[in-house]
Tab-separated table of C-alpha atoms in Angstrom:
chain	number	residue	atom	x	y	z
A	1364	MET	CA	-201.588	-115.158	-15.999
A	1365	SER	CA	-199.486	-112.858	-18.325
A	1366	GLU	CA	-197.640	-114.383	-21.396
A	1367	LEU	CA	-194.327	-114.083	-19.226
A	1368	ALA	CA	-195.510	-116.466	-16.833
A	1369	SER	CA	-197.164	-118.899	-19.225
A	1370	GLU	CA	-195.491	-122.351	-20.134
A	1371	PRO	CA	-193.267	-122.336	-22.713
A	1372	VAL	CA	-194.940	-123.697	-26.138
A	1373	THR	CA	-193.177	-125.726	-28.925
A	1374	GLN	CA	-193.226	-125.706	-32.545
A	1375	ASP	CA	-195.533	-128.373	-32.838
A	1376	GLU	CA	-198.157	-126.845	-30.487
A	1377	ARG	CA	-197.518	-123.276	-32.361
A	1378	ARG	CA	-198.418	-124.912	-35.425
A	1379	SER	CA	-201.152	-127.230	-34.036
A	1380	ALA	CA	-202.506	-123.908	-33.071
A	1381	GLU	CA	-202.490	-121.660	-36.144
A	1382	LEU	CA	-203.982	-124.635	-37.932
A	1383	GLN	CA	-206.713	-124.639	-35.553
A	1384	ASN	CA	-207.133	-120.728	-36.818
A	1385	GLY	CA	-206.801	-121.910	-40.470
A	1386	HIS	CA	-203.393	-121.266	-41.385
A	1387	ASP	CA	-200.584	-124.116	-42.079
A	1388	PRO	CA	-197.451	-122.055	-40.950
A	1389	MET	CA	-195.694	-123.966	-43.703
A	1390	VAL	CA	-197.401	-122.177	-46.189
A	1391	ALA	CA	-196.164	-118.779	-47.334
A	1392	LEU	CA	-197.978	-117.567	-50.276
A	1393	GLU	CA	-201.528	-118.839	-50.959
A	1394	CYS	CA	-203.515	-117.543	-53.847
A	1395	THR	CA	-207.245	-119.102	-54.307
A	1396	GLY	CA	-209.376	-118.268	-57.328
A	1397	LEU	CA	-207.669	-114.951	-58.086
A	1398	VAL	CA	-208.916	-112.988	-60.766
A	1399	HIS	CA	-207.764	-109.716	-62.223
A	1400	ARG	CA	-208.708	-107.941	-65.030
A	1401	PHE	CA	-207.925	-104.710	-66.922
A	1402	GLY	CA	-210.790	-103.698	-68.871
A	1403	ASP	CA	-212.257	-106.513	-70.775
A	1404	THR	CA	-209.128	-108.060	-70.649
A	1405	VAL	CA	-208.352	-111.298	-67.844
A	1406	ALA	CA	-204.709	-111.089	-66.568
A	1407	VAL	CA	-205.074	-113.345	-63.938
A	1408	ASP	CA	-207.556	-116.436	-64.561
A	1409	HIS	CA	-209.029	-118.577	-61.478
A	1410	LEU	CA	-205.438	-118.928	-60.136
A	1411	ASP	CA	-204.933	-121.041	-57.581
A	1412	LEU	CA	-201.174	-121.153	-56.356
A	1413	ARG	CA	-198.960	-122.487	-53.186
A	1414	ILE	CA	-196.088	-121.948	-52.117
A	1415	ARG	CA	-194.437	-123.373	-48.969
A	1416	ALA	CA	-192.274	-121.903	-46.485
A	1417	GLY	CA	-188.407	-122.119	-47.451
A	1418	GLU	CA	-188.863	-122.708	-51.009
A	1419	VAL	CA	-187.507	-121.428	-54.036
A	1420	PHE	CA	-190.249	-121.259	-56.031
A	1421	GLY	CA	-190.265	-119.969	-60.160
A	1422	LEU	CA	-193.486	-118.437	-61.863
A	1423	LEU	CA	-192.802	-118.690	-65.579
A	1424	GLY	CA	-194.304	-118.199	-68.544
A	1425	PRO	CA	-194.108	-115.874	-71.905
A	1426	ASN	CA	-195.016	-112.734	-71.726
A	1427	GLY	CA	-198.627	-111.253	-70.938
A	1428	ALA	CA	-198.950	-114.849	-69.170
A	1429	GLY	CA	-200.178	-112.551	-65.716
A	1430	LYS	CA	-197.085	-113.569	-63.718
A	1431	THR	CA	-196.075	-109.610	-63.332
A	1432	THR	CA	-199.831	-109.077	-62.683
A	1433	THR	CA	-199.604	-111.917	-60.116
A	1434	ILE	CA	-196.907	-110.604	-58.011
A	1435	ARG	CA	-198.365	-106.717	-58.104
A	1436	VAL	CA	-201.138	-108.587	-56.327
A	1437	LEU	CA	-199.656	-110.236	-53.781
A	1438	ASN	CA	-197.243	-107.574	-53.139
A	1439	THR	CA	-200.512	-104.990	-52.721
A	1440	LEU	CA	-199.178	-102.790	-55.513
A	1441	LEU	CA	-202.801	-104.036	-57.050
A	1442	PRO	CA	-206.246	-104.915	-55.404
A	1443	VAL	CA	-207.220	-107.966	-54.777
A	1444	GLN	CA	-210.592	-107.811	-57.218
A	1445	GLU	CA	-211.840	-111.468	-56.459
A	1446	GLY	CA	-210.470	-114.935	-54.709
A	1447	SER	CA	-207.993	-114.512	-51.877
A	1448	VAL	CA	-204.562	-114.239	-51.254
A	1449	ARG	CA	-202.659	-114.875	-48.187
A	1450	VAL	CA	-199.150	-114.316	-47.274
A	1451	PHE	CA	-198.382	-116.479	-43.974
A	1452	GLY	CA	-201.595	-116.389	-43.211
A	1453	LEU	CA	-202.384	-112.933	-43.453
A	1454	ASP	CA	-205.133	-111.444	-46.082
A	1455	VAL	CA	-203.947	-109.273	-48.253
A	1456	ARG	CA	-206.784	-107.548	-48.894
A	1457	ARG	CA	-207.657	-106.957	-45.287
A	1458	ARG	CA	-204.501	-106.768	-43.993
A	1459	ALA	CA	-202.029	-105.061	-46.766
A	1460	THR	CA	-199.480	-103.350	-44.027
A	1461	ASP	CA	-198.919	-106.352	-42.184
A	1462	VAL	CA	-198.485	-108.218	-45.760
A	1463	ARG	CA	-195.905	-105.632	-46.618
A	1464	ARG	CA	-193.688	-105.923	-43.243
A	1465	GLN	CA	-193.047	-109.713	-44.172
A	1466	LEU	CA	-192.079	-108.934	-48.200
A	1467	GLY	CA	-188.696	-107.944	-50.235
A	1468	TYR	CA	-189.192	-106.721	-53.380
A	1469	VAL	CA	-186.847	-106.369	-56.402
A	1470	PRO	CA	-188.815	-105.448	-59.345
A	1471	GLN	CA	-187.728	-105.318	-62.926
A	1472	GLN	CA	-187.645	-101.739	-63.123
A	1473	LEU	CA	-184.679	-100.126	-61.391
A	1474	SER	CA	-185.086	-98.727	-57.820
A	1475	ILE	CA	-182.017	-97.311	-56.918
A	1476	GLU	CA	-181.226	-93.527	-56.888
A	1477	ALA	CA	-178.004	-92.812	-58.936
A	1478	ALA	CA	-177.400	-89.781	-56.709
A	1479	LEU	CA	-177.237	-91.364	-53.696
A	1480	THR	CA	-174.777	-93.329	-52.440
A	1481	GLY	CA	-175.142	-97.311	-51.697
A	1482	ARG	CA	-175.594	-96.603	-48.014
A	1483	GLN	CA	-177.936	-94.050	-48.536
A	1484	ASN	CA	-180.218	-95.947	-50.602
A	1485	VAL	CA	-180.469	-98.973	-48.302
A	1486	MET	CA	-181.203	-96.421	-45.425
A	1487	TRP	CA	-184.245	-94.906	-47.345
A	1488	PHE	CA	-185.351	-98.283	-47.839
A	1489	ALA	CA	-184.729	-99.543	-44.125
A	1490	ARG	CA	-187.000	-96.075	-43.164
A	1491	LEU	CA	-189.723	-96.716	-45.864
A	1492	PHE	CA	-190.047	-100.313	-44.172
A	1493	ASP	CA	-190.432	-98.949	-40.501
A	1494	VAL	CA	-187.346	-100.344	-39.179
A	1495	PRO	CA	-186.753	-98.979	-35.691
A	1496	ARG	CA	-184.447	-95.644	-35.744
A	1497	ALA	CA	-181.987	-97.687	-33.175
A	1498	GLU	CA	-181.589	-100.562	-35.593
A	1499	ARG	CA	-181.300	-99.003	-38.841
A	1500	ARG	CA	-177.492	-98.261	-39.119
A	1501	ALA	CA	-176.990	-102.004	-37.756
A	1502	ARG	CA	-179.357	-103.269	-40.442
A	1503	VAL	CA	-178.249	-101.273	-43.012
A	1504	ASP	CA	-174.345	-102.445	-42.514
A	1505	GLU	CA	-175.842	-106.020	-42.371
A	1506	ALA	CA	-177.616	-106.198	-45.762
A	1507	LEU	CA	-174.387	-104.321	-47.518
A	1508	ALA	CA	-172.194	-106.680	-46.239
A	1509	ALA	CA	-174.467	-109.849	-47.397
A	1510	MET	CA	-174.234	-108.241	-50.851
A	1511	GLY	CA	-170.427	-107.724	-50.762
A	1512	LEU	CA	-171.136	-104.140	-50.952
A	1513	LEU	CA	-169.787	-102.813	-47.496
A	1514	ASP	CA	-166.609	-101.461	-48.869
A	1515	VAL	CA	-168.139	-99.386	-51.761
A	1516	ALA	CA	-171.056	-98.295	-49.539
A	1517	ASP	CA	-170.429	-95.034	-49.778
A	1518	ARG	CA	-169.729	-94.327	-53.060
A	1519	ARG	CA	-172.459	-93.247	-55.357
A	1520	ALA	CA	-174.840	-95.687	-57.093
A	1521	GLY	CA	-174.509	-94.016	-60.022
A	1522	THR	CA	-170.758	-95.730	-60.201
A	1523	TYR	CA	-171.563	-99.148	-59.639
A	1524	SER	CA	-171.634	-101.725	-62.340
A	1525	GLY	CA	-174.936	-103.872	-63.488
A	1526	GLY	CA	-174.238	-106.685	-61.215
A	1527	MET	CA	-173.809	-104.440	-58.148
A	1528	ILE	CA	-176.541	-102.300	-58.918
A	1529	ARG	CA	-178.764	-105.480	-58.675
A	1530	ARG	CA	-176.957	-106.468	-55.101
A	1531	LEU	CA	-177.483	-103.286	-53.595
A	1532	GLU	CA	-181.599	-103.384	-54.952
A	1533	LEU	CA	-181.126	-106.814	-52.938
A	1534	ALA	CA	-179.782	-105.231	-50.280
A	1535	GLN	CA	-182.644	-102.722	-50.194
A	1536	ALA	CA	-185.070	-105.724	-49.958
A	1537	LEU	CA	-183.529	-107.495	-46.954
A	1538	VAL	CA	-183.046	-104.644	-44.849
A	1539	ASN	CA	-186.376	-105.389	-43.486
A	1540	HIS	CA	-185.520	-109.095	-42.838
A	1541	PRO	CA	-188.379	-110.101	-45.177
A	1542	ALA	CA	-189.687	-113.863	-44.674
A	1543	LEU	CA	-191.127	-113.892	-48.460
A	1544	LEU	CA	-188.226	-112.355	-51.084
A	1545	VAL	CA	-190.214	-111.421	-54.541
A	1546	LEU	CA	-187.833	-111.152	-57.188
A	1547	ASP	CA	-189.134	-109.951	-60.919
A	1548	GLU	CA	-186.734	-110.738	-63.314
A	1549	PRO	CA	-183.673	-109.925	-61.150
A	1550	THR	CA	-181.159	-111.132	-63.829
A	1551	VAL	CA	-182.666	-109.054	-67.059
A	1552	GLY	CA	-179.931	-106.818	-68.582
A	1553	LEU	CA	-176.630	-108.825	-66.960
A	1554	ASP	CA	-173.987	-110.361	-68.491
A	1555	PRO	CA	-173.284	-114.399	-67.427
A	1556	ILE	CA	-170.834	-113.870	-64.523
A	1557	ALA	CA	-173.065	-111.141	-63.169
A	1558	ARG	CA	-175.907	-113.155	-63.227
A	1559	ALA	CA	-173.988	-115.860	-61.341
A	1560	GLY	CA	-172.907	-113.489	-59.099
A	1561	VAL	CA	-176.469	-112.330	-57.939
A	1562	TRP	CA	-177.429	-116.099	-57.635
A	1563	GLU	CA	-174.392	-116.673	-55.260
A	1564	ARG	CA	-175.736	-113.805	-53.174
A	1565	VAL	CA	-179.512	-115.109	-53.206
A	1566	ARG	CA	-178.512	-118.975	-52.476
A	1567	GLN	CA	-176.582	-117.062	-49.417
A	1568	MET	CA	-179.308	-115.204	-48.162
A	1569	ARG	CA	-181.895	-118.213	-48.285
A	1570	ALA	CA	-179.074	-120.305	-46.421
A	1571	ASP	CA	-178.389	-117.328	-44.217
A	1572	PHE	CA	-182.088	-116.688	-43.151
A	1573	GLY	CA	-183.993	-119.366	-44.207
A	1574	MET	CA	-186.692	-116.834	-46.611
A	1575	THR	CA	-189.023	-118.210	-49.047
A	1576	VAL	CA	-188.426	-116.929	-52.852
A	1577	LEU	CA	-190.613	-116.275	-55.295
A	1578	LEU	CA	-188.986	-115.466	-58.734
A	1579	THR	CA	-189.612	-114.796	-62.397
A	1580	THR	CA	-187.426	-115.481	-64.956
A	1581	HIS	CA	-187.126	-116.080	-68.438
A	1582	TYR	CA	-184.156	-117.605	-68.191
A	1583	MET	CA	-184.647	-121.543	-68.082
A	1584	ASP	CA	-181.144	-122.577	-67.070
A	1585	GLU	CA	-181.902	-120.645	-64.029
A	1586	ALA	CA	-185.028	-121.575	-62.721
A	1587	ASP	CA	-183.666	-125.539	-63.384
A	1588	GLU	CA	-180.733	-124.719	-61.044
A	1589	LEU	CA	-182.385	-122.756	-58.615
A	1590	CYS	CA	-185.515	-123.515	-57.863
A	1591	ASP	CA	-187.195	-126.050	-55.877
A	1592	VAL	CA	-190.477	-126.496	-57.913
A	1593	VAL	CA	-191.650	-124.063	-60.651
A	1594	ALA	CA	-195.475	-123.677	-62.556
A	1595	LEU	CA	-195.593	-122.459	-65.964
A	1596	MET	CA	-198.292	-119.600	-66.478
A	1597	HIS	CA	-200.096	-119.085	-69.523
A	1598	ARG	CA	-202.742	-116.819	-70.689
A	1599	GLY	CA	-203.375	-116.021	-66.835
A	1600	ARG	CA	-204.070	-119.392	-65.623
A	1601	LEU	CA	-201.400	-122.180	-64.131
A	1602	GLN	CA	-200.617	-124.625	-66.938
A	1603	VAL	CA	-198.534	-127.051	-64.482
A	1604	VAL	CA	-196.686	-126.782	-61.313
A	1605	GLY	CA	-193.910	-129.719	-60.398
A	1606	SER	CA	-189.719	-129.567	-59.605
A	1607	PRO	CA	-187.719	-128.884	-62.857
A	1608	ALA	CA	-186.865	-133.037	-62.664
A	1609	ALA	CA	-190.409	-134.223	-62.228
A	1610	LEU	CA	-191.374	-131.721	-65.412
A	1611	ARG	CA	-188.187	-132.768	-67.800
A	1612	ALA	CA	-188.499	-136.390	-66.911
A	1613	ASP	CA	-192.450	-136.103	-68.311
A	1614	ILE	CA	-190.976	-135.121	-71.711
A	1615	GLY	CA	-188.326	-137.172	-71.885
A	1616	PRO	CA	-184.777	-138.406	-70.660
A	1617	ASP	CA	-182.686	-135.274	-72.640
A	1618	ALA	CA	-185.410	-132.609	-71.983
A	1619	THR	CA	-184.637	-128.956	-70.793
A	1620	LEU	CA	-186.754	-126.843	-69.358
A	1621	ASP	CA	-187.349	-124.989	-72.735
A	1622	ASP	CA	-188.852	-128.098	-73.586
A	1623	VAL	CA	-191.120	-128.227	-71.005
A	1624	PHE	CA	-191.800	-124.027	-71.462
A	1625	ARG	CA	-192.629	-124.625	-75.128
A	1626	ARG	CA	-194.917	-127.746	-74.630
A	1627	TYR	CA	-196.902	-125.631	-71.887
A	1628	ALA	CA	-196.677	-122.246	-73.451
A	1629	GLY	CA	-196.931	-123.049	-77.314
A	1630	THR	CA	-194.318	-122.254	-79.784
A	1631	LYS	CA	-196.725	-119.752	-81.811
A	1632	LEU	CA	-196.772	-116.464	-81.095
A	1633	VAL	CA	-200.056	-115.369	-79.352
A	1634	ALA	CA	-201.463	-111.905	-78.554
A	1635	THR	CA	-201.774	-111.751	-75.015
A	1636	GLU	CA	-202.354	-108.139	-72.976
A	1637	GLU	CA	-201.011	-107.229	-69.483
A	1638	GLN	CA	-201.293	-103.717	-68.183
A	1639	GLY	CA	-198.897	-101.251	-69.414
A	1640	GLY	CA	-198.010	-102.872	-72.869
A	1641	VAL	CA	-195.599	-100.074	-74.905
A	1642	ARG	CA	-194.847	-98.609	-71.154
A	1643	ASP	CA	-193.805	-101.466	-69.465
A	1644	VAL	CA	-191.459	-103.015	-72.967
A	1645	ARG	CA	-189.920	-99.722	-72.525
A	1646	ARG	CA	-189.093	-99.755	-68.860
A	1647	SER	CA	-187.532	-103.038	-68.953
A	1648	ARG	CA	-185.309	-102.059	-72.182
A	1649	THR	CA	-184.641	-99.147	-70.438
A	1650	THR	CA	-183.572	-101.481	-67.345
A	1651	ALA	CA	-181.393	-103.861	-69.677
A	1652	ARG	CA	-179.400	-101.038	-71.406
A	1653	LYS	CA	-178.512	-99.396	-67.804
A	1654	LEU	CA	-177.631	-102.795	-66.119
A	1655	GLY	CA	-175.629	-103.816	-69.309
C-alpha cells in the first residue's frame, strides 16, 4: 500500500515512532561527551548539552570558554572529534548536509556583501541553501518583510545602518525556514535601540515560525529577558544550567544574572584559549566598528 493510501498518523504516534528509533522529537540539539581540541588545548571538555524544541537557549561564558567552538561543531564548520552531536536526531558527523538544511546561522563576523543590495544578499543565501528555484523570490521577500526591510531591499547593503545590517543577516538566516536558529553574539556593536529592534524581530520570528533559538551573548540583560534556559560555560565545561529566574534565586533575592556569571566563571582573569586568538578578536572589533 502506498503512503498516500495509508491511514493518517497522529502527532503522538509519530513521536512514539521517533522515540522507538532513538530520537525524542522534543529535543532540538543534543551533545554527548563532546570534546574538541586545538593541538594541546582542550576547547570543549566532555560537554553534555540538551536543548528542547521551541526553546530560546542562551550559552553564556567568558571569552575562551568554548562557546564558539561548540557552535562551529554543531554547524558542521568543525569536525566532531570525540562524542556525538545530534540536531533533531540527525548525527552531525554522518549527516552534515541534512543538518545544515535545519540550521540558520548569524555569526559574530559580518556575513553580508556591502556591494550587493539587501535583496541580492538574501537571494545568494537562498541559492546557497538550495531553496527550490520556483520558491526563491517569494522566500526572499518573506524573509525581508519579516525583518522590516522590504522597502529598502533594493538599496546597497553598504548604505544600511548597523541595526539594519543585523536584520539583513537574520533575513539571510531565515530564508531556508530553519528549525534551529543559531545566533553568535548577534548584537555586538549595536546601540541599545538597535539591539532592542533586533531582539523584537527574534521574538516575532519565534512566535511566527516556532523555531528553536540558540544564542551566545555577553549582555546578561539580554539573556535574562529573552532566554527560557541559560547554560554557563567555563574552561570548556558546563558549570550550571537553568532558567534565569531559578539561577538568580539560588544566589539571593536581589541577584542578577551578572552575579550568576561571576559565581560560576570567577572574578579573576584566566588565560584560556580557543582557535583564532588575535585574528578572532580583530574580526569581532572590526564587526563592532562597522555596525557602530
